[in-house]
């Protein structure tokens, strides 16, 4: 039986599935047949908490893929999607500084566009309701209260069941929650990117679940990334340039011994460690390979003894990634 966890009132599998990897231009080339096979494998294995965004791939490609995969299985799946990076018609781009090599994202989370974004996602997904609807990034030119207010109208209209926010500060999470209950906050968190302690404290205090994106360090923590294809988005991340990747692989190889001693893979070690950080944590690893998807989901059944957790934390304390942050 698939283990479940609660995200602010929403019950989901303890480990979800991040669908971003299934669109071209994310992690190199991929065709729709392979992508649909991966989604089917995730659902069949119990990874029925599917995370996507209207910004993944061109013209809502990722959402449309998810829609095709769940067409006859909608009742089995909890669908989460995001908005704000794919701009609506006439929406002014608002620059948001980030840590990637391209330095900025262009966002727009003005309330007048929120319904348009949601209705587009509903069409792409082929469903009449979104289970968890996230603001993808806070808009520096729009108070988060205004955006969440527009999102709350979608809940009232039955188009969305639960609200979430991504990549926010602790203060922004509080402000969002003051407008409408927030089920989950999505943030980068893994063995090579700690969560902001204040954000975690606020989430705990409010009863908001935490959904770590990139829980495997954009694939790095699997121990299998030696080089990148030219069209892989990770080329924009300083940690993945050739020199940094070589240095990081050398230092983080220390995780291999830990995993081997436990009889698990490095991916499972990274995911199990996250699950032990808080009972309301639900990571969303992605993969294109059915065997790896099943392997990742099996991490939900791994129990790490307190002594083992101390050993892991002692190793992590000695490691410092080369190349700055991912975002």
PDB file of C-alpha atoms in Angstrom:
ATOM      1  CA  UNK A   1       0.000   0.000   0.000  1.00  0.00           C
ATOM      2  CA  UNK A   2       1.282   3.470  -0.910  1.00  0.00           C
ATOM      3  CA  UNK A   3       2.191   5.544   2.119  1.00  0.00           C
ATOM      4  CA  UNK A   4       0.485   8.923   2.261  1.00  0.00           C
ATOM      5  CA  UNK A   5       1.140  12.277   3.853  1.00  0.00           C
ATOM      6  CA  UNK A   6      -0.992  15.345   4.429  1.00  0.00           C
ATOM      7  CA  UNK A   7      -0.323  18.705   2.814  1.00  0.00           C
ATOM      8  CA  UNK A   8      -2.472  21.216   4.641  1.00  0.00           C
ATOM      9  CA  UNK A   9      -5.590  19.057   4.302  1.00  0.00           C
ATOM     10  CA  UNK A  10      -4.673  17.340   1.040  1.00  0.00           C
ATOM     11  CA  UNK A  11      -3.703  13.649   1.302  1.00  0.00           C
ATOM     12  CA  UNK A  12      -1.079  12.603  -1.243  1.00  0.00           C
ATOM     13  CA  UNK A  13       1.512   9.837  -1.665  1.00  0.00           C
ATOM     14  CA  UNK A  14       4.622  10.378   0.461  1.00  0.00           C
ATOM     15  CA  UNK A  15       6.653  10.792  -2.732  1.00  0.00           C
ATOM     16  CA  UNK A  16       5.187  12.434  -5.794  1.00  0.00           C
ATOM     17  CA  UNK A  17       6.332  12.713  -9.387  1.00  0.00           C
ATOM     18  CA  UNK A  18       7.821  15.846 -10.933  1.00  0.00           C
ATOM     19  CA  UNK A  19       6.850  15.893 -14.593  1.00  0.00           C
ATOM     20  CA  UNK A  20       9.130  18.747 -15.697  1.00  0.00           C
ATOM     21  CA  UNK A  21      11.774  16.283 -16.912  1.00  0.00           C
ATOM     22  CA  UNK A  22       9.358  14.998 -19.563  1.00  0.00           C
ATOM     23  CA  UNK A  23       9.369  18.070 -21.798  1.00  0.00           C
ATOM     24  CA  UNK A  24      12.089  18.798 -24.388  1.00  0.00           C
ATOM     25  CA  UNK A  25      14.568  21.470 -23.367  1.00  0.00           C
ATOM     26  CA  UNK A  26      14.451  20.556 -19.696  1.00  0.00           C
ATOM     27  CA  UNK A  27      16.879  17.631 -19.464  1.00  0.00           C
ATOM     28  CA  UNK A  28      17.687  17.205 -23.152  1.00  0.00           C
ATOM     29  CA  UNK A  29      15.637  15.724 -25.974  1.00  0.00           C
ATOM     30  CA  UNK A  30      12.710  13.386 -25.320  1.00  0.00           C
ATOM     31  CA  UNK A  31       9.703  12.233 -27.325  1.00  0.00           C
ATOM     32  CA  UNK A  32       6.101  12.072 -26.139  1.00  0.00           C
ATOM     33  CA  UNK A  33       5.912   8.279 -26.242  1.00  0.00           C
ATOM     34  CA  UNK A  34       8.763   7.954 -23.761  1.00  0.00           C
ATOM     35  CA  UNK A  35       7.285  10.715 -21.619  1.00  0.00           C
ATOM     36  CA  UNK A  36       3.878   9.043 -21.500  1.00  0.00           C
ATOM     37  CA  UNK A  37       5.485   5.715 -20.604  1.00  0.00           C
ATOM     38  CA  UNK A  38       7.187   7.428 -17.651  1.00  0.00           C
ATOM     39  CA  UNK A  39       3.937   8.989 -16.461  1.00  0.00           C
ATOM     40  CA  UNK A  40       2.132   5.668 -16.751  1.00  0.00           C
ATOM     41  CA  UNK A  41       4.909   3.971 -14.777  1.00  0.00           C
ATOM     42  CA  UNK A  42       4.627   6.590 -12.031  1.00  0.00           C
ATOM     43  CA  UNK A  43       0.863   6.211 -11.721  1.00  0.00           C
ATOM     44  CA  UNK A  44       1.035   2.423 -11.827  1.00  0.00           C
ATOM     45  CA  UNK A  45       3.651   2.420  -9.045  1.00  0.00           C
ATOM     46  CA  UNK A  46       1.624   4.707  -6.779  1.00  0.00           C
ATOM     47  CA  UNK A  47       3.289   8.017  -7.642  1.00  0.00           C
ATOM     48  CA  UNK A  48      -0.086   9.578  -8.231  1.00  0.00           C
ATOM     49  CA  UNK A  49       0.770  13.084  -6.989  1.00  0.00           C
ATOM     50  CA  UNK A  50       1.772  14.588 -10.339  1.00  0.00           C
ATOM     51  CA  UNK A  51       3.446  18.009 -10.421  1.00  0.00           C
ATOM     52  CA  UNK A  52       3.565  20.104 -13.589  1.00  0.00           C
ATOM     53  CA  UNK A  53       3.419  23.750 -14.725  1.00  0.00           C
ATOM     54  CA  UNK A  54       2.077  25.751 -17.631  1.00  0.00           C
ATOM     55  CA  UNK A  55       5.681  26.902 -18.195  1.00  0.00           C
ATOM     56  CA  UNK A  56       7.254  23.479 -18.758  1.00  0.00           C
ATOM     57  CA  UNK A  57       7.821  22.999 -22.470  1.00  0.00           C
ATOM     58  CA  UNK A  58       6.368  25.067 -25.276  1.00  0.00           C
ATOM     59  CA  UNK A  59       2.678  25.984 -25.386  1.00  0.00           C
ATOM     60  CA  UNK A  60       1.694  24.066 -22.269  1.00  0.00           C
ATOM     61  CA  UNK A  61       3.405  20.902 -23.513  1.00  0.00           C
ATOM     62  CA  UNK A  62       3.954  19.362 -20.080  1.00  0.00           C
ATOM     63  CA  UNK A  63       0.412  19.939 -18.879  1.00  0.00           C
ATOM     64  CA  UNK A  64      -0.912  18.450 -22.120  1.00  0.00           C
ATOM     65  CA  UNK A  65       1.250  15.362 -21.589  1.00  0.00           C
ATOM     66  CA  UNK A  66      -0.128  14.949 -18.078  1.00  0.00           C
ATOM     67  CA  UNK A  67      -3.630  15.438 -19.452  1.00  0.00           C
ATOM     68  CA  UNK A  68      -3.126  12.618 -21.935  1.00  0.00           C
ATOM     69  CA  UNK A  69      -1.739  10.320 -19.250  1.00  0.00           C
ATOM     70  CA  UNK A  70      -4.626  10.865 -16.834  1.00  0.00           C
ATOM     71  CA  UNK A  71      -7.454  10.995 -19.375  1.00  0.00           C
ATOM     72  CA  UNK A  72      -8.908   7.669 -18.250  1.00  0.00           C
ATOM     73  CA  UNK A  73      -7.380   7.714 -14.744  1.00  0.00           C
ATOM     74  CA  UNK A  74      -8.316  11.134 -13.376  1.00  0.00           C
ATOM     75  CA  UNK A  75      -9.795   9.732 -10.170  1.00  0.00           C
ATOM     76  CA  UNK A  76      -6.491   8.014  -9.351  1.00  0.00           C
ATOM     77  CA  UNK A  77      -4.373  11.139  -9.587  1.00  0.00           C
ATOM     78  CA  UNK A  78      -3.787  14.331  -7.609  1.00  0.00           C
ATOM     79  CA  UNK A  79      -2.792  17.025 -10.089  1.00  0.00           C
ATOM     80  CA  UNK A  80      -0.693  20.037  -9.112  1.00  0.00           C
ATOM     81  CA  UNK A  81       0.235  22.770 -11.554  1.00  0.00           C
ATOM     82  CA  UNK A  82       1.658  26.285 -11.424  1.00  0.00           C
ATOM     83  CA  UNK A  83       1.283  29.644 -13.111  1.00  0.00           C
ATOM     84  CA  UNK A  84       3.056  32.962 -13.500  1.00  0.00           C
ATOM     85  CA  UNK A  85       6.011  32.129 -15.754  1.00  0.00           C
ATOM     86  CA  UNK A  86       4.033  31.629 -18.959  1.00  0.00           C
ATOM     87  CA  UNK A  87       2.667  35.101 -19.572  1.00  0.00           C
ATOM     88  CA  UNK A  88      -0.868  35.754 -20.696  1.00  0.00           C
ATOM     89  CA  UNK A  89      -1.750  37.767 -23.792  1.00  0.00           C
ATOM     90  CA  UNK A  90      -0.826  41.379 -23.145  1.00  0.00           C
ATOM     91  CA  UNK A  91       0.777  40.602 -19.786  1.00  0.00           C
ATOM     92  CA  UNK A  92       3.771  42.800 -19.093  1.00  0.00           C
ATOM     93  CA  UNK A  93       6.901  40.798 -18.181  1.00  0.00           C
ATOM     94  CA  UNK A  94       8.141  41.596 -14.694  1.00  0.00           C
ATOM     95  CA  UNK A  95      11.864  40.767 -14.223  1.00  0.00           C
ATOM     96  CA  UNK A  96      12.695  38.577 -11.227  1.00  0.00           C
ATOM     97  CA  UNK A  97      16.346  38.159 -10.272  1.00  0.00           C
ATOM     98  CA  UNK A  98      17.468  34.542  -9.849  1.00  0.00           C
ATOM     99  CA  UNK A  99      20.770  32.711  -9.494  1.00  0.00           C
ATOM    100  CA  UNK A 100      20.896  30.897 -12.811  1.00  0.00           C
ATOM    101  CA  UNK A 101      23.391  31.982 -15.436  1.00  0.00           C
ATOM    102  CA  UNK A 102      20.588  33.797 -17.278  1.00  0.00           C
ATOM    103  CA  UNK A 103      20.115  35.913 -14.133  1.00  0.00           C
ATOM    104  CA  UNK A 104      16.419  36.731 -14.522  1.00  0.00           C
ATOM    105  CA  UNK A 105      13.018  35.144 -14.989  1.00  0.00           C
ATOM    106  CA  UNK A 106      10.102  37.057 -16.459  1.00  0.00           C
ATOM    107  CA  UNK A 107       6.921  36.673 -14.425  1.00  0.00           C
ATOM    108  CA  UNK A 108       3.456  38.143 -14.175  1.00  0.00           C
ATOM    109  CA  UNK A 109       1.078  37.263 -11.363  1.00  0.00           C
ATOM    110  CA  UNK A 110      -1.324  40.181 -11.689  1.00  0.00           C
ATOM    111  CA  UNK A 111      -4.768  39.181 -10.407  1.00  0.00           C
ATOM    112  CA  UNK A 112      -6.473  40.032 -13.706  1.00  0.00           C
ATOM    113  CA  UNK A 113      -4.581  37.196 -15.417  1.00  0.00           C
ATOM    114  CA  UNK A 114      -4.938  34.455 -12.811  1.00  0.00           C
ATOM    115  CA  UNK A 115      -8.266  33.101 -14.053  1.00  0.00           C
ATOM    116  CA  UNK A 116      -6.962  33.075 -17.624  1.00  0.00           C
ATOM    117  CA  UNK A 117      -3.921  31.075 -16.514  1.00  0.00           C
ATOM    118  CA  UNK A 118      -6.065  28.572 -14.636  1.00  0.00           C
ATOM    119  CA  UNK A 119      -8.549  28.066 -17.441  1.00  0.00           C
ATOM    120  CA  UNK A 120      -5.701  27.462 -19.885  1.00  0.00           C
ATOM    121  CA  UNK A 121      -4.245  24.853 -17.528  1.00  0.00           C
ATOM    122  CA  UNK A 122      -7.625  23.178 -17.142  1.00  0.00           C
ATOM    123  CA  UNK A 123      -7.894  22.859 -20.920  1.00  0.00           C
ATOM    124  CA  UNK A 124      -4.344  21.520 -21.209  1.00  0.00           C
ATOM    125  CA  UNK A 125      -4.932  18.976 -18.461  1.00  0.00           C
ATOM    126  CA  UNK A 126      -8.323  17.945 -19.787  1.00  0.00           C
ATOM    127  CA  UNK A 127      -9.946  18.251 -16.386  1.00  0.00           C
ATOM    128  CA  UNK A 128     -12.543  20.445 -14.715  1.00  0.00           C
ATOM    129  CA  UNK A 129     -10.612  20.980 -11.474  1.00  0.00           C
ATOM    130  CA  UNK A 130      -7.003  21.403 -10.381  1.00  0.00           C
ATOM    131  CA  UNK A 131      -6.255  19.695  -7.071  1.00  0.00           C
ATOM    132  CA  UNK A 132      -3.373  21.970  -6.055  1.00  0.00           C
ATOM    133  CA  UNK A 133      -2.744  25.297  -7.813  1.00  0.00           C
ATOM    134  CA  UNK A 134       0.536  27.076  -7.130  1.00  0.00           C
ATOM    135  CA  UNK A 135       1.897  30.535  -7.730  1.00  0.00           C
ATOM    136  CA  UNK A 136       5.155  29.524  -9.431  1.00  0.00           C
ATOM    137  CA  UNK A 137       7.221  32.545  -8.318  1.00  0.00           C
ATOM    138  CA  UNK A 138       6.237  35.653  -6.383  1.00  0.00           C
ATOM    139  CA  UNK A 139       5.869  38.662  -8.647  1.00  0.00           C
ATOM    140  CA  UNK A 140       8.130  41.495  -7.421  1.00  0.00           C
ATOM    141  CA  UNK A 141       5.661  44.049  -8.767  1.00  0.00           C
ATOM    142  CA  UNK A 142       2.475  42.530  -7.309  1.00  0.00           C
ATOM    143  CA  UNK A 143       1.671  42.072  -3.614  1.00  0.00           C
ATOM    144  CA  UNK A 144       1.302  38.366  -2.976  1.00  0.00           C
ATOM    145  CA  UNK A 145      -1.963  39.079  -1.166  1.00  0.00           C
ATOM    146  CA  UNK A 146      -3.469  40.314  -4.433  1.00  0.00           C
ATOM    147  CA  UNK A 147      -2.410  37.232  -6.365  1.00  0.00           C
ATOM    148  CA  UNK A 148      -3.647  34.824  -3.693  1.00  0.00           C
ATOM    149  CA  UNK A 149      -6.919  36.714  -3.513  1.00  0.00           C
ATOM    150  CA  UNK A 150      -7.500  35.974  -7.193  1.00  0.00           C
ATOM    151  CA  UNK A 151      -6.493  32.342  -6.636  1.00  0.00           C
ATOM    152  CA  UNK A 152      -9.019  32.113  -3.788  1.00  0.00           C
ATOM    153  CA  UNK A 153     -11.781  33.062  -6.214  1.00  0.00           C
ATOM    154  CA  UNK A 154     -10.941  29.949  -8.220  1.00  0.00           C
ATOM    155  CA  UNK A 155     -11.460  27.818  -5.093  1.00  0.00           C
ATOM    156  CA  UNK A 156     -14.805  29.489  -4.496  1.00  0.00           C
ATOM    157  CA  UNK A 157     -15.789  28.718  -8.093  1.00  0.00           C
ATOM    158  CA  UNK A 158     -14.797  25.057  -7.823  1.00  0.00           C
ATOM    159  CA  UNK A 159     -12.018  25.259 -10.419  1.00  0.00           C
ATOM    160  CA  UNK A 160      -9.275  24.647  -7.831  1.00  0.00           C
ATOM    161  CA  UNK A 161      -9.354  22.565  -4.647  1.00  0.00           C
ATOM    162  CA  UNK A 162      -6.236  23.723  -2.758  1.00  0.00           C
ATOM    163  CA  UNK A 163      -3.763  26.586  -3.063  1.00  0.00           C
ATOM    164  CA  UNK A 164       0.017  26.581  -2.923  1.00  0.00           C
ATOM    165  CA  UNK A 165       2.919  28.979  -3.330  1.00  0.00           C
ATOM    166  CA  UNK A 166       6.432  28.307  -4.608  1.00  0.00           C
ATOM    167  CA  UNK A 167       9.828  29.885  -4.073  1.00  0.00           C
ATOM    168  CA  UNK A 168       8.627  32.332  -1.440  1.00  0.00           C
ATOM    169  CA  UNK A 169      10.127  33.706   1.741  1.00  0.00           C
ATOM    170  CA  UNK A 170       8.771  32.927   5.187  1.00  0.00           C
ATOM    171  CA  UNK A 171       7.176  36.365   5.311  1.00  0.00           C
ATOM    172  CA  UNK A 172       5.532  35.887   1.923  1.00  0.00           C
ATOM    173  CA  UNK A 173       4.118  32.557   3.054  1.00  0.00           C
ATOM    174  CA  UNK A 174       2.580  34.200   6.119  1.00  0.00           C
ATOM    175  CA  UNK A 175       1.073  36.969   4.008  1.00  0.00           C
ATOM    176  CA  UNK A 176      -0.331  34.495   1.508  1.00  0.00           C
ATOM    177  CA  UNK A 177      -1.852  32.365   4.264  1.00  0.00           C
ATOM    178  CA  UNK A 178      -3.526  35.412   5.797  1.00  0.00           C
ATOM    179  CA  UNK A 179      -5.578  35.726   2.609  1.00  0.00           C
ATOM    180  CA  UNK A 180      -6.467  32.047   2.125  1.00  0.00           C
ATOM    181  CA  UNK A 181      -5.265  28.746   3.646  1.00  0.00           C
ATOM    182  CA  UNK A 182      -2.198  27.454   1.820  1.00  0.00           C
ATOM    183  CA  UNK A 183      -1.891  23.675   1.549  1.00  0.00           C
ATOM    184  CA  UNK A 184       1.728  23.509   0.417  1.00  0.00           C
ATOM    185  CA  UNK A 185       4.821  25.573  -0.149  1.00  0.00           C
ATOM    186  CA  UNK A 186       7.167  24.333  -2.850  1.00  0.00           C
ATOM    187  CA  UNK A 187      10.829  25.182  -2.451  1.00  0.00           C
ATOM    188  CA  UNK A 188      14.194  23.820  -3.479  1.00  0.00           C
ATOM    189  CA  UNK A 189      15.455  21.433  -0.804  1.00  0.00           C
ATOM    190  CA  UNK A 190      17.878  18.555  -1.011  1.00  0.00           C
ATOM    191  CA  UNK A 191      21.113  17.206   0.393  1.00  0.00           C
ATOM    192  CA  UNK A 192      22.961  19.958  -1.444  1.00  0.00           C
ATOM    193  CA  UNK A 193      20.494  22.799  -0.912  1.00  0.00           C
ATOM    194  CA  UNK A 194      19.157  23.302   2.632  1.00  0.00           C
ATOM    195  CA  UNK A 195      15.750  24.810   3.192  1.00  0.00           C
ATOM    196  CA  UNK A 196      15.490  28.245   4.793  1.00  0.00           C
ATOM    197  CA  UNK A 197      14.956  27.367   8.490  1.00  0.00           C
ATOM    198  CA  UNK A 198      12.532  30.264   8.971  1.00  0.00           C
ATOM    199  CA  UNK A 199      10.410  29.112   6.029  1.00  0.00           C
ATOM    200  CA  UNK A 200      10.243  25.612   7.503  1.00  0.00           C
ATOM    201  CA  UNK A 201       9.305  26.979  10.924  1.00  0.00           C
ATOM    202  CA  UNK A 202       6.522  29.125   9.477  1.00  0.00           C
ATOM    203  CA  UNK A 203       5.190  26.246   7.390  1.00  0.00           C
ATOM    204  CA  UNK A 204       5.111  24.017  10.447  1.00  0.00           C
ATOM    205  CA  UNK A 205       3.395  26.678  12.512  1.00  0.00           C
ATOM    206  CA  UNK A 206       0.694  27.239   9.908  1.00  0.00           C
ATOM    207  CA  UNK A 207       0.199  23.561   9.100  1.00  0.00           C
ATOM    208  CA  UNK A 208       1.457  24.032   5.537  1.00  0.00           C
ATOM    209  CA  UNK A 209       3.063  21.034   3.848  1.00  0.00           C
ATOM    210  CA  UNK A 210       6.486  21.346   2.227  1.00  0.00           C
ATOM    211  CA  UNK A 211       7.070  20.029  -1.289  1.00  0.00           C
ATOM    212  CA  UNK A 212      10.796  20.008  -2.115  1.00  0.00           C
ATOM    213  CA  UNK A 213      11.491  20.567  -5.779  1.00  0.00           C
ATOM    214  CA  UNK A 214      14.721  19.183  -7.170  1.00  0.00           C
ATOM    215  CA  UNK A 215      15.004  16.763  -4.209  1.00  0.00           C
ATOM    216  CA  UNK A 216      17.746  14.921  -6.090  1.00  0.00           C
ATOM    217  CA  UNK A 217      19.675  18.110  -6.814  1.00  0.00           C
ATOM    218  CA  UNK A 218      18.488  18.283 -10.440  1.00  0.00           C
ATOM    219  CA  UNK A 219      19.691  14.701 -10.803  1.00  0.00           C
ATOM    220  CA  UNK A 220      23.131  15.323  -9.337  1.00  0.00           C
ATOM    221  CA  UNK A 221      22.513  13.321  -6.158  1.00  0.00           C
ATOM    222  CA  UNK A 222      21.891  10.169  -8.172  1.00  0.00           C
ATOM    223  CA  UNK A 223      25.652  10.054  -8.756  1.00  0.00           C
ATOM    224  CA  UNK A 224      25.151   9.433 -12.469  1.00  0.00           C
ATOM    225  CA  UNK A 225      25.555  12.925 -13.980  1.00  0.00           C
ATOM    226  CA  UNK A 226      28.990  13.218 -15.576  1.00  0.00           C
ATOM    227  CA  UNK A 227      28.188  15.563 -18.494  1.00  0.00           C
ATOM    228  CA  UNK A 228      25.197  17.387 -19.987  1.00  0.00           C
ATOM    229  CA  UNK A 229      23.632  17.492 -23.442  1.00  0.00           C
ATOM    230  CA  UNK A 230      23.826  20.901 -25.102  1.00  0.00           C
ATOM    231  CA  UNK A 231      20.049  21.484 -24.800  1.00  0.00           C
ATOM    232  CA  UNK A 232      19.860  20.576 -21.105  1.00  0.00           C
ATOM    233  CA  UNK A 233      18.580  23.485 -18.992  1.00  0.00           C
ATOM    234  CA  UNK A 234      21.099  22.582 -16.278  1.00  0.00           C
ATOM    235  CA  UNK A 235      23.763  24.213 -18.432  1.00  0.00           C
ATOM    236  CA  UNK A 236      22.381  27.436 -16.935  1.00  0.00           C
ATOM    237  CA  UNK A 237      23.233  26.293 -13.407  1.00  0.00           C
ATOM    238  CA  UNK A 238      26.804  27.087 -12.260  1.00  0.00           C
ATOM    239  CA  UNK A 239      26.988  23.873 -10.232  1.00  0.00           C
ATOM    240  CA  UNK A 240      26.783  21.940 -13.490  1.00  0.00           C
ATOM    241  CA  UNK A 241      29.542  23.611 -15.475  1.00  0.00           C
ATOM    242  CA  UNK A 242      32.284  21.118 -16.314  1.00  0.00           C
ATOM    243  CA  UNK A 243      34.729  22.119 -13.578  1.00  0.00           C
ATOM    244  CA  UNK A 244      32.106  22.451 -10.849  1.00  0.00           C
ATOM    245  CA  UNK A 245      30.427  19.184 -11.781  1.00  0.00           C
ATOM    246  CA  UNK A 246      33.723  17.319 -11.589  1.00  0.00           C
ATOM    247  CA  UNK A 247      34.519  18.801  -8.185  1.00  0.00           C
ATOM    248  CA  UNK A 248      31.041  18.170  -6.841  1.00  0.00           C
ATOM    249  CA  UNK A 249      31.029  14.561  -8.012  1.00  0.00           C
ATOM    250  CA  UNK A 250      34.336  13.987  -6.274  1.00  0.00           C
ATOM    251  CA  UNK A 251      33.207  15.383  -2.922  1.00  0.00           C
ATOM    252  CA  UNK A 252      29.665  14.006  -2.895  1.00  0.00           C
ATOM    253  CA  UNK A 253      30.929  10.537  -3.681  1.00  0.00           C
ATOM    254  CA  UNK A 254      31.007  10.216   0.113  1.00  0.00           C
ATOM    255  CA  UNK A 255      27.268   9.521  -0.096  1.00  0.00           C
ATOM    256  CA  UNK A 256      27.915   6.323  -2.008  1.00  0.00           C
ATOM    257  CA  UNK A 257      29.393   4.550   1.010  1.00  0.00           C
ATOM    258  CA  UNK A 258      26.415   5.544   3.145  1.00  0.00           C
ATOM    259  CA  UNK A 259      23.961   4.207   0.590  1.00  0.00           C
ATOM    260  CA  UNK A 260      25.941   1.011   0.094  1.00  0.00           C
ATOM    261  CA  UNK A 261      26.030   0.323   3.835  1.00  0.00           C
ATOM    262  CA  UNK A 262      22.243   0.639   3.935  1.00  0.00           C
ATOM    263  CA  UNK A 263      21.718  -1.490   0.843  1.00  0.00           C
ATOM    264  CA  UNK A 264      19.920   1.302  -1.017  1.00  0.00           C
ATOM    265  CA  UNK A 265      20.711   3.592  -3.921  1.00  0.00           C
ATOM    266  CA  UNK A 266      21.996   7.141  -3.596  1.00  0.00           C
ATOM    267  CA  UNK A 267      18.664   8.434  -4.904  1.00  0.00           C
ATOM    268  CA  UNK A 268      16.796   6.503  -2.238  1.00  0.00           C
ATOM    269  CA  UNK A 269      19.156   7.791   0.428  1.00  0.00           C
ATOM    270  CA  UNK A 270      18.529  11.397  -0.620  1.00  0.00           C
ATOM    271  CA  UNK A 271      14.750  10.958  -0.700  1.00  0.00           C
ATOM    272  CA  UNK A 272      14.506   8.968   2.540  1.00  0.00           C
ATOM    273  CA  UNK A 273      16.625  11.599   4.281  1.00  0.00           C
ATOM    274  CA  UNK A 274      14.208  14.313   3.162  1.00  0.00           C
ATOM    275  CA  UNK A 275      11.187  12.339   4.339  1.00  0.00           C
ATOM    276  CA  UNK A 276      12.757  12.056   7.794  1.00  0.00           C
ATOM    277  CA  UNK A 277      13.125  15.832   8.126  1.00  0.00           C
ATOM    278  CA  UNK A 278       9.417  16.431   8.767  1.00  0.00           C
ATOM    279  CA  UNK A 279       6.192  14.394   8.518  1.00  0.00           C
ATOM    280  CA  UNK A 280       4.651  16.983   6.171  1.00  0.00           C
ATOM    281  CA  UNK A 281       7.437  16.802   3.578  1.00  0.00           C
ATOM    282  CA  UNK A 282       6.553  15.338   0.168  1.00  0.00           C
ATOM    283  CA  UNK A 283       9.402  15.398  -2.380  1.00  0.00           C
ATOM    284  CA  UNK A 284       8.635  15.270  -6.103  1.00  0.00           C
ATOM    285  CA  UNK A 285      11.551  13.611  -7.938  1.00  0.00           C
ATOM    286  CA  UNK A 286      11.263  13.253 -11.685  1.00  0.00           C
ATOM    287  CA  UNK A 287      12.685  10.647 -14.025  1.00  0.00           C
ATOM    288  CA  UNK A 288      12.225   9.440 -17.580  1.00  0.00           C
ATOM    289  CA  UNK A 289      13.108   5.830 -16.763  1.00  0.00           C
ATOM    290  CA  UNK A 290      10.367   3.562 -15.333  1.00  0.00           C
ATOM    291  CA  UNK A 291      12.837   1.519 -13.258  1.00  0.00           C
ATOM    292  CA  UNK A 292      14.221   4.685 -11.675  1.00  0.00           C
ATOM    293  CA  UNK A 293      10.703   5.959 -10.987  1.00  0.00           C
ATOM    294  CA  UNK A 294       9.836   2.760  -9.123  1.00  0.00           C
ATOM    295  CA  UNK A 295      13.158   2.959  -7.279  1.00  0.00           C
ATOM    296  CA  UNK A 296      12.471   6.534  -6.184  1.00  0.00           C
ATOM    297  CA  UNK A 297       8.959   5.777  -4.964  1.00  0.00           C
ATOM    298  CA  UNK A 298      10.275   2.841  -2.920  1.00  0.00           C
ATOM    299  CA  UNK A 299      12.229   5.309  -0.776  1.00  0.00           C
ATOM    300  CA  UNK A 300       8.973   6.012   1.068  1.00  0.00           C
ATOM    301  CA  UNK A 301       9.300   2.598   2.703  1.00  0.00           C
ATOM    302  CA  UNK A 302      12.854   3.167   3.992  1.00  0.00           C
ATOM    303  CA  UNK A 303      13.293   3.858   7.695  1.00  0.00           C
ATOM    304  CA  UNK A 304      16.502   5.565   8.761  1.00  0.00           C
ATOM    305  CA  UNK A 305      17.596   4.965  12.363  1.00  0.00           C
ATOM    306  CA  UNK A 306      18.430   8.125  14.362  1.00  0.00           C
ATOM    307  CA  UNK A 307      22.079   7.021  14.478  1.00  0.00           C
ATOM    308  CA  UNK A 308      22.065   6.742  10.696  1.00  0.00           C
ATOM    309  CA  UNK A 309      20.566  10.203  10.360  1.00  0.00           C
ATOM    310  CA  UNK A 310      23.313  11.579  12.580  1.00  0.00           C
ATOM    311  CA  UNK A 311      25.908   9.881  10.415  1.00  0.00           C
ATOM    312  CA  UNK A 312      24.357  11.318   7.255  1.00  0.00           C
ATOM    313  CA  UNK A 313      24.210  14.816   8.717  1.00  0.00           C
ATOM    314  CA  UNK A 314      27.849  14.582   9.802  1.00  0.00           C
ATOM    315  CA  UNK A 315      28.850  13.767   6.227  1.00  0.00           C
ATOM    316  CA  UNK A 316      26.680  16.534   4.771  1.00  0.00           C
ATOM    317  CA  UNK A 317      28.166  19.055   7.180  1.00  0.00           C
ATOM    318  CA  UNK A 318      31.570  18.487   5.599  1.00  0.00           C
ATOM    319  CA  UNK A 319      30.329  18.966   2.048  1.00  0.00           C
ATOM    320  CA  UNK A 320      29.978  22.304   0.305  1.00  0.00           C
ATOM    321  CA  UNK A 321      28.807  22.445  -3.309  1.00  0.00           C
ATOM    322  CA  UNK A 322      31.003  24.223  -5.817  1.00  0.00           C
ATOM    323  CA  UNK A 323      29.301  26.693  -8.152  1.00  0.00           C
ATOM    324  CA  UNK A 324      26.971  28.686  -5.928  1.00  0.00           C
ATOM    325  CA  UNK A 325      23.256  27.924  -5.717  1.00  0.00           C
ATOM    326  CA  UNK A 326      20.967  26.306  -8.250  1.00  0.00           C
ATOM    327  CA  UNK A 327      18.482  29.171  -8.013  1.00  0.00           C
TER     328      UNK A 327
END
